[in-house]
Coordinates of C-alpha atoms in Angstrom, one line a residue:
X646 CA 0.0 0.0 0.0
X647 CA 1.4 3.4 -1.0
X648 CA 1.1 5.9 1.8
X649 CA 0.9 9.2 0.0
X650 CA -0.7 12.3 1.5
X651 CA -4.4 11.6 0.8
X652 CA -4.2 8.0 2.0
X653 CA -2.3 9.0 5.2
X654 CA -4.8 11.9 5.9
X655 CA -7.8 9.6 5.3
X656 CA -6.5 6.9 7.6
X657 CA -5.5 9.5 10.3
X658 CA -9.0 11.1 10.2
X659 CA -10.7 7.7 10.2
X660 CA -8.7 6.5 13.2
X661 CA -9.4 9.7 15.2
X662 CA -13.1 9.5 14.2
X663 CA -13.4 5.9 15.4
X664 CA -11.8 6.7 18.7
X665 CA -13.9 9.8 19.4
X666 CA -17.1 8.1 18.2
X667 CA -16.4 5.2 20.6
X668 CA -15.9 7.6 23.5
X669 CA -19.0 9.5 22.7
X670 CA -21.0 6.2 22.5
X671 CA -19.7 5.0 25.8
X672 CA -21.2 6.6 28.9
X673 CA -17.9 7.5 30.5
X674 CA -17.5 11.3 29.8
X675 CA -19.7 14.1 28.6
X676 CA -19.6 15.0 25.0
X677 CA -18.3 18.4 25.7
X678 CA -15.4 17.0 27.6
X679 CA -14.6 14.6 24.8
X680 CA -14.8 17.3 22.1
X681 CA -12.9 20.0 23.9
X682 CA -10.2 18.0 25.7
X683 CA -9.8 14.5 24.3
X684 CA -10.2 15.2 20.6
X685 CA -7.5 17.9 20.4
X686 CA -5.1 15.8 22.5
X687 CA -5.7 12.8 20.2
X688 CA -5.0 14.9 17.1
X689 CA -1.8 16.4 18.6
X690 CA -0.5 13.0 19.8
X691 CA -1.4 11.5 16.4
X692 CA 0.5 14.2 14.5
X693 CA 3.5 13.8 16.9
X694 CA 3.6 10.0 16.3
X695 CA 3.2 10.5 12.5
X696 CA 6.1 13.0 12.5
X697 CA 8.3 10.6 14.5
X698 CA 7.4 7.7 12.3
X699 CA 8.2 9.6 9.2
X700 CA 11.6 10.7 10.6
X701 CA 12.3 7.0 11.6
X702 CA 11.4 5.8 8.2
X703 CA 13.7 8.4 6.6
X704 CA 16.5 7.3 8.9
X705 CA 15.9 3.6 8.1
X706 CA 15.8 4.3 4.4
X707 CA 19.0 6.3 4.5
X708 CA 20.8 3.4 6.1
X709 CA 19.8 0.9 3.3

C-alpha cells in the first residue's frame, strides 16, 4: 500500500473519528469534555507520532 498524503490523511482522520465516536457512544464522559479535551489531544498525539514515524522511516531508508 502506498502511503501518500491523501491516504495518510484519510487513515488518520478515520482513526481519530473511530476513537472519538467510541468515546461518545460509551457513557464515560460528557460529549463536551470529549470534544474540547480528548479530541485535540488525540490529534496532537497522532501528529507527533506521525512525524516521529516519518523521521524514523527516513532514517531507516538512508541506512539501506
